[in-house]
Amino acid sequence: MRDRNLALLLGEIARRGPMTRARLAEVTGLTKTTVSTLVAVLADIGLVRADGRVHEGERGRPGVAVAINRDGPAGLGLEVNVDYLAACVLDLGRRVRYRDLVHADNRSRPVEEVLAELGAVAERALNAARQQGLAVKGAMVALPGVLDHRLLRTAPNLGWSDLPIADLLDAHLPALPRPTGLDNEANLAALAELWFGGGAALGDFVYVSGEIGIGAGIVVSGRLFRGAHGSAGELGHVPVDPAGPACSCGGRGCLEQVAGQSAILRSAGLSQDSSPEALRLLLRRLEERRPAATEAVSRAGAALGVALIGAANLLDPDTIVLGGLFSTLAPWIRRPVQAALGTASGRLRATAPEVTASALGEDAAVLGAAGAVIERLITDPGALLAARIA
Amino acid sequence: MRDRNLALLLGEIARRGPMTRARLAEVTGLTKTTVSTLVAVLADIGLVRADGRVHEGERGRPGVAVAINRDGPAGLGLEVNVDYLAACVLDLGRRVRYRDLVHADNRSRPVEEVLAELGAVAERALNAARQQGLAVKGAMVALPGVLDHRLLRTAPNLGWSDLPIADLLDAHLPALPRPTGLDNEANLAALAELWFGGGAALGDFVYVSGEIGIGAGIVVSGRLFRGAHGSAGELGHVPVDPAGPACSCGGRGCLEQVAGQSAILRSAGLSQDSSPEALRLLLRRLEERRPAATEAVSRAGAALGVALIGAANLLDPDTIVLGGLFSTLAPWIRRPVQAALGTASGRLRATAPEVTASALGEDAAVLGAAGAVIERLITDPGALLAARIA
DNA sequence: TCTAATTAGTTCATCGACTTGACTTAATAG
DNA sequence: CTATTAAGTCAAGTCGATGAACTAATTAGA
């Protein structure tokens, strides 16, 4: 009961910004008395600060604004990706307080080495947080692969598979603040979109993560849809052409084979491997309006559209957010995707889902990871309270 | 608080069957005292009965079993489908206490006439319930179409579209017990599968409803996944062949065009329209192992498999349940579906989702509808309590 | 400048709901 | 017939939210 009301209050403060106790009481339906005592508790744990006179020009006694404490608990996000490692520290107000991105070709390195370097990255982030007076209360690691609880089923683009990744993290990064979590890169990028991108205006949405593979994060009522084993959103292996070539997943004509980064490059007559240089070349050609390039991207967009028609019919989202590579390609790929979606949902629903491009950069996932830690703190302040007492 | 504990207790009793108060206390973590008082409340509303001595052969004072009251509150389910109307009354123990199915070709009739007849069907069901001493505490109507809140967006196989269906129901069936709900036939059939079919062993599952159209109900942690506008699970319009013919939905190569009832009949060289006779003929031919028939069904199964690979990748369910027409065709269609799913998810997850056939009959949806009313009573006994006081 | 009005926040008695621990009840074992 | 065991109730206590009255700080207006 107390925990629920603490979460309720903190949620409102986080969502609507600083507020007086009186307004909080109005908004939450609790009495002024209850709000006062609970705010005292939240302030005691360090989650909120009740200072800063605020008087909105009205008459009557001025209220004291209760605001999220930006100098207390914080969250650490980490990301292992194909060609970089990243870290990020967010304060409770979801402001970026530290950010780091280290380029590294992780495809060619053994897991232990990558995790050792991740440990160094994390160490630096934690030091930076400490110097700013932040108390990191949890960590979340983003990985470009399919996770099943504490197991990394497969991360094709890293060449990793069937690793007890949670245990490996515990072993190589013992200093990580608890609780420590793990999630798919697309899932966390989707959450980043919710908190740092389009926000609540997106409604329920599917975030399409076009990195070297293609994944998706599905957000329903502000929370991730993970599926029974945590591997929902594998958009890259939705079949878009049953007559297509066999895929390494065992299927045939998977989206990834037609609209994945290397497929686009190949189809545009560029390099086979998906190096950053080849990508830059593709973008140059697109800007020069070279037909081979634009047509390759259109074809990919059409295929992505087909997969998304399936997703839209199954999931009925409000919005589709193009992320990663696809957000870079948005000027050329958005139209074919939207066209495919638009025609295909005429009779079924009032309007086709809107297609937008993410404005977040390549390391969206690491933002989402840190954001997820913050989200947990905000939705479950009781945990922090219990930890403090124990 | 009280409401939550009432729901907790009732849920345990419903799930595990009759129990003594002492065992309930153990199971829920509440104290014996609390359990006693709450059970008294539940008994007072008529949700449970505390009689029936039960002594499990142990020594000590024998306990009194607290059981769901099968002669109190009940739920009414109604269904409008293409060629029948159905009603069903369930008691709190989810036993069928009344069941009715009236054949009627609703395609050829105006909405008002259909609803008038549904009213008569409902009237009979309510009378039957009253005679058995049941108090019907709510109703749910299953419809073969896409619903958006109180609106029927489209029911292609009835030829209905854009109807304010909730208001029409209120107008034509004013005597329906409140609260009254509406849902898609596939969604409710999926719930029926959860409560009367495979049950909790299915885990998260996708129920494929093969009627004249193809729909799906998605069940996640025991609850329906409805999407942002209530039209999730439109499996029939997932594209399975981008090169295929245009569909009335505006898309191309939708599953329904390849694996819908009339598509199968056509592909088997049988009648164009999907009459029950044509269907019987198909079944005969299948039993006779006629290649035209078995191949037609195999093709449909392969297409269904493709759509389900997409669904499995996006939703990550434990199980796929073939329902409606597909459960009838299960002996011939299950293998191709499973084959498609099996090969396509090799690297992505530990195991492909299991494919089972529903054992429920054609009117699964009406069971699910009545079951949904019961579910609401069990998960929210507080509402009943509040109603009784008011 | 002073008072009334207005709004913010606190104090305190109370109430509702669960818990604790002792007690009663009803069975079996020996 | 008594000891033991388990089910269930009772009375007192605790925790957390509530409501009414009160104090505090400001503006509007006389």
PDB file of N, CA and C in Angstrom, chain B residues 36 78 108 172 330 342 363:
ATOM      1  N   SER B  36      -9.976 -15.732   7.373  1.00  0.00           N
ATOM      2  CA  SER B  36     -11.321 -15.992   7.888  1.00  0.00           C
ATOM      3  C   SER B  36     -12.270 -14.840   7.591  1.00  0.00           C
ATOM      4  N   LEU B  78     -22.470 -14.496 -25.434  1.00  0.00           N
ATOM      5  CA  LEU B  78     -23.284 -14.494 -26.653  1.00  0.00           C
ATOM      6  C   LEU B  78     -22.348 -14.448 -27.846  1.00  0.00           C
ATOM      7  N   SER B 108     -27.230 -12.626 -44.836  1.00  0.00           N
ATOM      8  CA  SER B 108     -28.281 -12.077 -45.698  1.00  0.00           C
ATOM      9  C   SER B 108     -29.264 -11.180 -44.940  1.00  0.00           C
ATOM     10  N   HIS B 172     -31.107  -2.861 -28.680  1.00  0.00           N
ATOM     11  CA  HIS B 172     -31.887  -4.057 -29.002  1.00  0.00           C
ATOM     12  C   HIS B 172     -31.904  -5.093 -27.902  1.00  0.00           C
ATOM     13  N   ALA B 330      -6.647 -30.343 -38.693  1.00  0.00           N
ATOM     14  CA  ALA B 330      -5.376 -30.585 -38.007  1.00  0.00           C
ATOM     15  C   ALA B 330      -4.630 -31.836 -38.489  1.00  0.00           C
ATOM     16  N   GLY B 342       9.362 -25.188 -37.519  1.00  0.00           N
ATOM     17  CA  GLY B 342      10.522 -25.875 -36.961  1.00  0.00           C
ATOM     18  C   GLY B 342      11.807 -25.467 -37.648  1.00  0.00           C
ATOM     19  N   ASP B 363     -18.121 -23.436 -31.520  1.00  0.00           N
ATOM     20  CA  ASP B 363     -18.571 -22.289 -30.750  1.00  0.00           C
ATOM     21  C   ASP B 363     -17.665 -22.013 -29.551  1.00  0.00           C
TER      22      ASP B 363
END
